[in-house]
């Protein structure tokens, strides 16, 4: 017979889209062993969020309590050359999800980006600041947000910035790749932001979900990023220092440069990606975690587990570090 406590511990059913991305993987990993959640994690192959029939069919079969949309097209320069890729995944897909979730009364948690802003506020952006995207990627994310706001009142939009993780295309892995193969590296010292670990975003999403489950009616847009503002150069320095605890890197010189000295970038990038996160603290009690301790942990895990070699043999970190998808 089921006890009363078992009854109340019915897990919350969440459906995660884009489950093979940085945040998707982190959320799947974190929720896997948490009895509060029952998770359906779907890659793009399993459910393309731009396919109406597929999304309707899957949601009707799974009947999740919440959908968490971790799918997105984040490659900033290719987005300038092929806008339809960005608008499909970042505008059309979220609009469709919001519409179908609305029809089925399912709240939607969605990830967005600092790229919705023009980057002129060095001290950072609040949720009330006006969006003014500089390029296609940022505009596609903004349009996606707007569709969700219009179609589905019960939504959370979480804007994050400068993601790093153990997989995928990100500044940490690209910097390590370069540092192991080149003697001299450059990094922009005029781009400010707050690095944010994907695991940290996963924890924030779980904390928000738990409060929604407990009745918080705090729908809307929020910002989250790691604590401490730095520049790309400052972040690179921290990455190299962390990695040198485990190996002798080939790089001997890290040079601070301005953005205009970087190789050609198709997309203009915000000078400031800093997000102010006090709304999240005041509403949900969620504090920013320092990115430096997350960086230390991840670098240690990458070296100790051998995953750095695996990631780099797959070519994950290839390319210029400052041209990472989400710069
Ligand atoms: N990366 C950053 O620095 C950053 C910064 C700020 C905000 N964000 C936002 O955070 C979210 C997650 O970012 P991330 O870095 O975790 O992304 P990611 O690693 O690039 O993963 C995105 C995932 O979405 C999948 N996807 C793309 N189009 C899809 C579609 N139509 N249907 C279903 N799945 C689809 C991708 O699959 P394929 O690989 O098969 O295409 C990939 O697995 C995005 O909304 C992004 O805009 C990211």
Coordinates of C-alpha atoms and ligand atoms in Angstrom, one line a residue:
X1 CA 0.0 0.0 0.0
X2 CA 1.3 3.5 -0.8
X3 CA 2.0 5.7 2.3
X4 CA 0.9 9.3 2.5
X5 CA 4.6 10.4 2.2
X6 CA 5.0 8.4 -0.9
X7 CA 2.0 10.0 -2.4
X8 CA 3.4 13.5 -1.8
X9 CA 6.7 12.5 -3.3
X10 CA 5.3 11.9 -6.7
X11 CA 8.1 13.1 -9.0
X12 CA 7.7 16.1 -11.2
X13 CA 7.7 15.1 -14.8
X14 CA 10.0 17.3 -16.9
X15 CA 10.6 17.0 -20.6
X16 CA 14.0 18.4 -21.8
X17 CA 14.5 19.4 -25.4
X18 CA 18.0 19.8 -26.9
X19 CA 19.2 17.3 -24.3
X20 CA 22.6 16.7 -25.9
X21 CA 23.6 20.4 -25.6
X22 CA 25.7 21.9 -22.8
X23 CA 22.8 22.8 -20.6
X24 CA 20.7 19.9 -21.7
X25 CA 23.4 17.4 -20.7
X26 CA 24.0 19.2 -17.4
X27 CA 20.3 19.2 -16.5
X28 CA 19.9 15.5 -17.4
X29 CA 23.0 14.6 -15.3
X30 CA 21.8 16.6 -12.3
X31 CA 18.2 15.3 -12.4
X32 CA 19.0 11.7 -13.1
X33 CA 19.5 10.8 -9.4
X34 CA 17.1 13.2 -8.0
X35 CA 13.9 11.5 -6.8
X36 CA 12.0 14.8 -7.2
X37 CA 12.2 14.6 -11.0
X38 CA 11.1 12.1 -13.6
X39 CA 12.9 13.1 -16.8
X40 CA 12.3 12.6 -20.5
X41 CA 15.4 13.9 -22.3
X42 CA 15.1 14.3 -26.0
X43 CA 17.9 15.1 -28.5
X44 CA 17.2 16.9 -31.8
X45 CA 16.9 13.6 -33.5
X46 CA 14.3 12.4 -31.1
X47 CA 12.2 15.6 -31.2
X48 CA 13.0 18.6 -33.5
X49 CA 11.2 21.5 -31.8
X50 CA 10.4 23.0 -35.2
X51 CA 8.3 20.0 -36.2
X52 CA 4.7 20.7 -35.2
X53 CA 3.3 17.2 -35.5
X54 CA 6.2 15.6 -33.7
X55 CA 6.1 18.1 -30.8
X56 CA 2.3 17.6 -30.4
X57 CA 2.6 13.9 -30.6
X58 CA 5.5 13.6 -28.0
X59 CA 3.9 16.1 -25.6
X60 CA 0.5 14.3 -25.8
X61 CA 2.2 11.0 -25.1
X62 CA 4.5 12.2 -22.3
X63 CA 2.2 14.7 -20.6
X64 CA 5.0 16.4 -18.7
X65 CA 4.4 18.8 -15.9
X66 CA 7.0 21.2 -17.3
X67 CA 8.9 21.5 -20.6
X68 CA 12.5 22.8 -20.4
X69 CA 13.7 24.0 -23.8
X70 CA 17.5 23.7 -23.9
X71 CA 17.5 23.5 -27.8
X72 CA 19.0 26.4 -29.7
X73 CA 21.2 27.4 -32.5
X74 CA 24.1 29.3 -30.9
X75 CA 26.7 29.7 -33.6
X76 CA 26.9 33.5 -33.9
X77 CA 29.0 33.9 -37.1
X78 CA 27.2 31.1 -39.1
X79 CA 23.9 32.8 -38.1
X80 CA 24.9 35.9 -40.0
X81 CA 25.5 33.9 -43.1
X82 CA 22.5 31.6 -42.7
X83 CA 19.9 33.5 -40.8
X84 CA 17.2 30.8 -41.4
X85 CA 19.2 28.4 -39.2
X86 CA 19.0 30.7 -36.3
X87 CA 15.4 31.8 -36.8
X88 CA 14.2 28.2 -37.2
X89 CA 15.7 27.0 -33.9
X90 CA 15.6 30.2 -31.8
X91 CA 12.3 31.8 -33.0
X92 CA 10.1 29.4 -34.8
X93 CA 10.8 26.4 -32.5
X94 CA 10.2 28.2 -29.2
X95 CA 7.1 29.8 -30.7
X96 CA 5.8 26.4 -31.6
X97 CA 6.6 25.0 -28.2
X98 CA 4.9 27.9 -26.5
X99 CA 1.8 27.4 -28.6
X100 CA 1.5 23.7 -28.0
X101 CA 2.4 24.0 -24.3
X102 CA -0.3 26.7 -24.1
X103 CA -2.9 24.4 -25.6
X104 CA -2.0 21.7 -23.1
X105 CA -1.5 24.0 -20.1
X106 CA 2.1 23.0 -19.6
X107 CA 4.5 25.7 -18.4
X108 CA 7.7 26.3 -20.4
X109 CA 11.2 27.1 -19.1
X110 CA 13.3 28.5 -21.9
X111 CA 17.0 29.6 -22.2
X112 CA 17.9 32.9 -23.7
X113 CA 21.0 35.0 -24.0
X114 CA 22.9 38.3 -23.2
X115 CA 23.0 38.7 -27.0
X116 CA 19.5 40.3 -26.9
X117 CA 21.4 43.4 -25.6
X118 CA 23.7 45.8 -27.5
X119 CA 26.4 45.5 -24.8
X120 CA 26.8 49.2 -24.1
X121 CA 26.2 49.0 -20.4
X122 CA 29.5 48.1 -18.9
X123 CA 28.0 47.5 -15.4
X124 CA 25.4 45.1 -16.8
X125 CA 21.8 44.6 -17.8
X126 CA 18.7 44.0 -15.8
X127 CA 15.6 42.3 -17.1
X128 CA 14.0 45.7 -17.4
X129 CA 16.6 47.0 -19.8
X130 CA 15.6 47.4 -23.5
X131 CA 16.7 44.7 -25.9
X132 CA 18.7 45.9 -28.9
X133 CA 20.4 42.9 -30.5
X134 CA 23.4 43.6 -32.7
X135 CA 23.1 40.6 -35.0
X136 CA 21.0 37.7 -36.3
X137 CA 21.7 35.4 -33.4
X138 CA 20.7 37.9 -30.8
X139 CA 17.6 39.0 -32.8
X140 CA 16.5 35.3 -33.2
X141 CA 16.8 34.8 -29.5
X142 CA 14.8 38.0 -28.8
X143 CA 12.1 37.1 -31.3
X144 CA 11.8 33.6 -29.6
X145 CA 11.4 35.3 -26.2
X146 CA 8.7 37.6 -27.5
X147 CA 6.7 34.8 -29.0
X148 CA 6.8 32.9 -25.7
X149 CA 5.6 36.0 -23.8
X150 CA 2.8 36.5 -26.2
X151 CA 1.6 32.9 -26.3
X152 CA 2.2 31.4 -22.9
X153 CA 1.8 33.4 -19.7
X154 CA 3.2 30.5 -17.6
X155 CA 6.8 30.7 -18.8
X156 CA 10.2 31.3 -17.3
X157 CA 12.8 32.8 -19.7
X158 CA 16.3 32.5 -18.2
X159 CA 19.0 34.5 -19.9
X160 CA 22.5 33.3 -19.4
X161 CA 25.9 34.2 -20.8
X162 CA 29.4 32.9 -21.5
X163 CA 28.6 29.2 -21.0
X164 CA 31.4 26.7 -20.3
X165 CA 31.2 23.0 -19.8
X166 CA 33.1 19.8 -20.4
X167 CA 31.5 19.2 -23.8
X168 CA 30.3 21.0 -26.8
X169 CA 31.7 24.2 -28.4
X170 CA 32.8 26.6 -25.7
X171 CA 35.5 29.0 -24.7
X172 CA 37.0 26.7 -22.0
X173 CA 37.6 23.8 -24.4
X174 CA 38.8 26.0 -27.3
X175 CA 41.2 27.8 -25.0
X176 CA 42.7 24.6 -23.8
X177 CA 43.0 23.3 -27.3
X178 CA 44.9 26.3 -28.4
X179 CA 47.1 26.4 -25.3
X180 CA 48.2 22.8 -26.0
X181 CA 49.1 23.5 -29.6
X182 CA 50.2 27.1 -29.9
X183 CA 53.0 29.1 -28.3
X184 CA 51.3 32.5 -28.5
X185 CA 47.6 33.3 -27.9
X186 CA 45.6 36.4 -27.9
X187 CA 42.4 37.2 -26.1
X188 CA 40.1 40.3 -26.1
X189 CA 40.5 42.5 -23.1
X190 CA 37.6 44.8 -24.0
X191 CA 34.8 42.3 -23.8
X192 CA 33.3 42.0 -20.4
X193 CA 31.2 39.3 -19.1
X194 CA 30.6 36.6 -16.4
X195 CA 31.5 33.1 -17.3
X196 CA 28.8 30.6 -16.3
X197 CA 29.1 26.9 -15.9
X198 CA 26.4 24.8 -17.6
X199 CA 26.1 22.7 -14.4
X200 CA 25.4 25.9 -12.5
X201 CA 22.6 26.8 -15.0
X202 CA 21.2 23.2 -14.5
X203 CA 21.1 23.8 -10.7
X204 CA 19.4 27.1 -11.2
X205 CA 16.7 25.5 -13.4
X206 CA 16.2 22.8 -10.8
X207 CA 15.8 25.3 -8.0
X208 CA 13.3 27.3 -10.0
X209 CA 11.4 24.1 -10.9
X210 CA 11.2 23.1 -7.3
X211 CA 9.7 26.4 -6.3
X212 CA 7.2 26.4 -9.1
X213 CA 6.2 22.9 -8.0
X214 CA 5.7 24.3 -4.5
X215 CA 3.3 26.9 -5.8
X216 CA 5.5 29.9 -6.7
X217 CA 3.7 32.0 -9.3
X218 CA 6.8 33.8 -10.4
X219 CA 6.6 33.6 -14.2
X220 CA 8.7 35.9 -16.3
X221 CA 12.2 36.7 -17.4
X222 CA 15.3 36.3 -15.3
X223 CA 19.1 36.6 -15.6
X224 CA 21.7 34.3 -14.4
X225 CA 25.5 34.2 -14.7
X226 CA 28.5 33.3 -12.6
X227 CA 29.7 35.7 -10.0
X228 CA 32.6 38.1 -10.9
X229 CA 32.9 40.2 -14.0
X230 CA 36.0 39.6 -16.1
X231 CA 37.1 39.9 -19.7
X232 CA 37.9 37.2 -22.3
X233 CA 41.6 37.8 -21.4
X234 CA 40.9 37.5 -17.7
X235 CA 39.0 34.3 -18.3
X236 CA 41.8 32.9 -20.5
X237 CA 44.3 33.6 -17.8
X238 CA 42.2 31.7 -15.3
X239 CA 41.8 28.8 -17.6
X240 CA 45.6 28.6 -18.3
X241 CA 46.4 28.8 -14.6
X242 CA 43.9 26.0 -13.8
X243 CA 45.3 23.8 -16.6
X244 CA 49.0 24.4 -15.6
X245 CA 48.2 22.5 -12.4
X246 CA 47.9 19.4 -14.5
X247 CA 50.2 19.8 -17.5
X248 CA 53.0 21.9 -19.0
X249 CA 51.1 23.8 -21.7
X250 CA 52.8 24.7 -25.0
X251 CA 51.6 28.3 -24.8
X252 CA 54.1 30.7 -23.3
X253 CA 52.5 34.0 -24.1
X254 CA 48.9 35.3 -23.7
X255 CA 48.5 38.7 -25.2
X256 CA 45.6 41.1 -24.4
X257 CA 44.2 42.6 -27.5
X258 CA 41.1 44.7 -28.5
X259 CA 38.2 43.1 -30.3
X260 CA 39.1 44.8 -33.5
X261 CA 42.5 43.1 -33.5
X262 CA 40.8 39.7 -33.6
X263 CA 40.5 37.7 -36.9
X264 CA 37.5 38.6 -38.9
X265 CA 34.2 37.9 -37.2
X266 CA 31.0 38.0 -39.2
X267 CA 28.9 39.0 -36.3
X268 CA 29.2 42.1 -34.1
X269 CA 29.5 41.0 -30.4
X270 CA 28.3 42.9 -27.3
X271 CA 31.2 44.7 -25.5
X272 CA 29.4 43.9 -22.2
X273 CA 27.7 40.6 -21.7
X274 CA 27.2 41.3 -18.0
X275 CA 23.8 40.3 -16.6
X276 CA 22.6 41.6 -13.3
X277 CA 21.0 38.8 -11.4
X278 CA 19.3 40.4 -8.4
X279 CA 15.7 39.6 -9.6
X280 CA 16.5 35.9 -9.4
X281 CA 17.9 36.4 -5.9
X282 CA 14.9 38.5 -4.8
X283 CA 12.3 36.2 -6.3
X284 CA 13.7 32.7 -5.8
X285 CA 16.5 33.3 -3.3
X286 CA 19.1 31.9 -5.9
X287 CA 22.5 33.4 -5.6
X288 CA 25.2 33.6 -8.2
X289 CA 28.0 31.1 -7.7
X290 CA 31.6 32.1 -8.3
X291 CA 32.7 30.8 -11.8
X292 CA 36.3 30.4 -10.6
X293 CA 35.5 27.5 -8.4
X294 CA 33.4 25.9 -11.1
X295 CA 36.3 26.3 -13.5
X296 CA 38.7 24.6 -11.1
X297 CA 36.3 21.7 -10.6
X298 CA 35.7 21.3 -14.3
X299 CA 39.4 21.5 -15.3
X300 CA 40.3 18.9 -12.6
X301 CA 37.5 16.6 -13.9
X302 CA 38.6 17.0 -17.5
X303 CA 42.2 16.0 -16.8
X304 CA 41.5 13.3 -14.2
X305 CA 38.8 11.6 -16.3
X306 CA 40.7 11.8 -19.6
X307 CA 37.7 13.6 -21.1
X308 CA 39.8 16.4 -22.3
X309 CA 41.6 14.1 -24.7
X310 CA 38.3 12.6 -25.8
X311 CA 36.8 16.1 -26.4
X312 CA 39.8 17.2 -28.4
X313 CA 40.2 14.0 -30.4
X314 CA 36.6 14.7 -31.5
X315 CA 37.8 18.1 -32.6
X316 CA 35.3 19.8 -30.2
X317 CA 37.6 22.6 -29.2
X318 CA 38.9 23.4 -32.7
X319 CA 39.0 27.0 -33.9
X320 CA 39.7 30.4 -32.6
X321 CA 38.9 30.7 -29.0
X322 CA 37.4 34.2 -29.2
X323 CA 35.1 33.0 -32.0
X324 CA 33.3 30.5 -29.9
X325 CA 29.6 30.2 -30.8
X326 CA 28.4 32.3 -28.0
X327 CA 31.5 34.4 -27.5
Ligands
LIG1 N1 26.5 28.6 -25.3 C1 26.5 29.8 -24.7 O1 27.5 30.4 -24.4 C2 25.1 30.4 -24.4 C3 25.1 31.7 -23.8 C4 23.9 32.3 -23.6 C5 22.7 31.6 -23.8 N2 22.7 30.4 -24.4 C6 21.5 29.7 -24.6 O2 21.3 28.5 -23.8 C7 20.7 27.5 -24.5 C8 21.5 26.2 -24.5 O3 22.8 26.5 -25.0 P1 23.9 25.4 -25.1 O4 25.2 26.1 -25.1 O5 23.6 24.3 -24.1 O6 23.6 24.9 -26.6 P2 24.3 23.7 -27.4 O7 25.3 23.1 -26.6 O8 24.6 24.3 -28.7 O9 23.1 22.7 -27.5 C9 21.9 23.0 -28.2 C10 21.2 21.7 -28.5 O10 20.0 22.1 -29.2 C11 19.9 21.1 -30.3 N3 19.0 21.7 -31.3 C12 19.3 22.6 -32.2 N4 18.2 22.8 -33.0 C13 17.2 22.0 -32.5 C14 15.9 21.8 -32.9 N5 15.4 22.4 -33.9 N6 15.2 20.9 -32.2 C15 15.7 20.2 -31.1 N7 17.0 20.4 -30.7 C16 17.7 21.3 -31.4 C17 21.3 20.9 -30.8 O11 21.3 19.7 -31.5 P3 22.4 19.6 -32.7 O12 23.7 19.7 -32.1 O13 22.1 18.2 -33.3 O14 22.1 20.7 -33.6 C18 22.0 20.8 -29.4 O15 22.1 19.5 -28.9 C19 20.4 28.1 -25.9 O16 19.1 28.6 -26.0 C20 21.4 29.2 -26.1 O17 20.8 30.2 -26.9 C21 23.9 29.8 -24.7

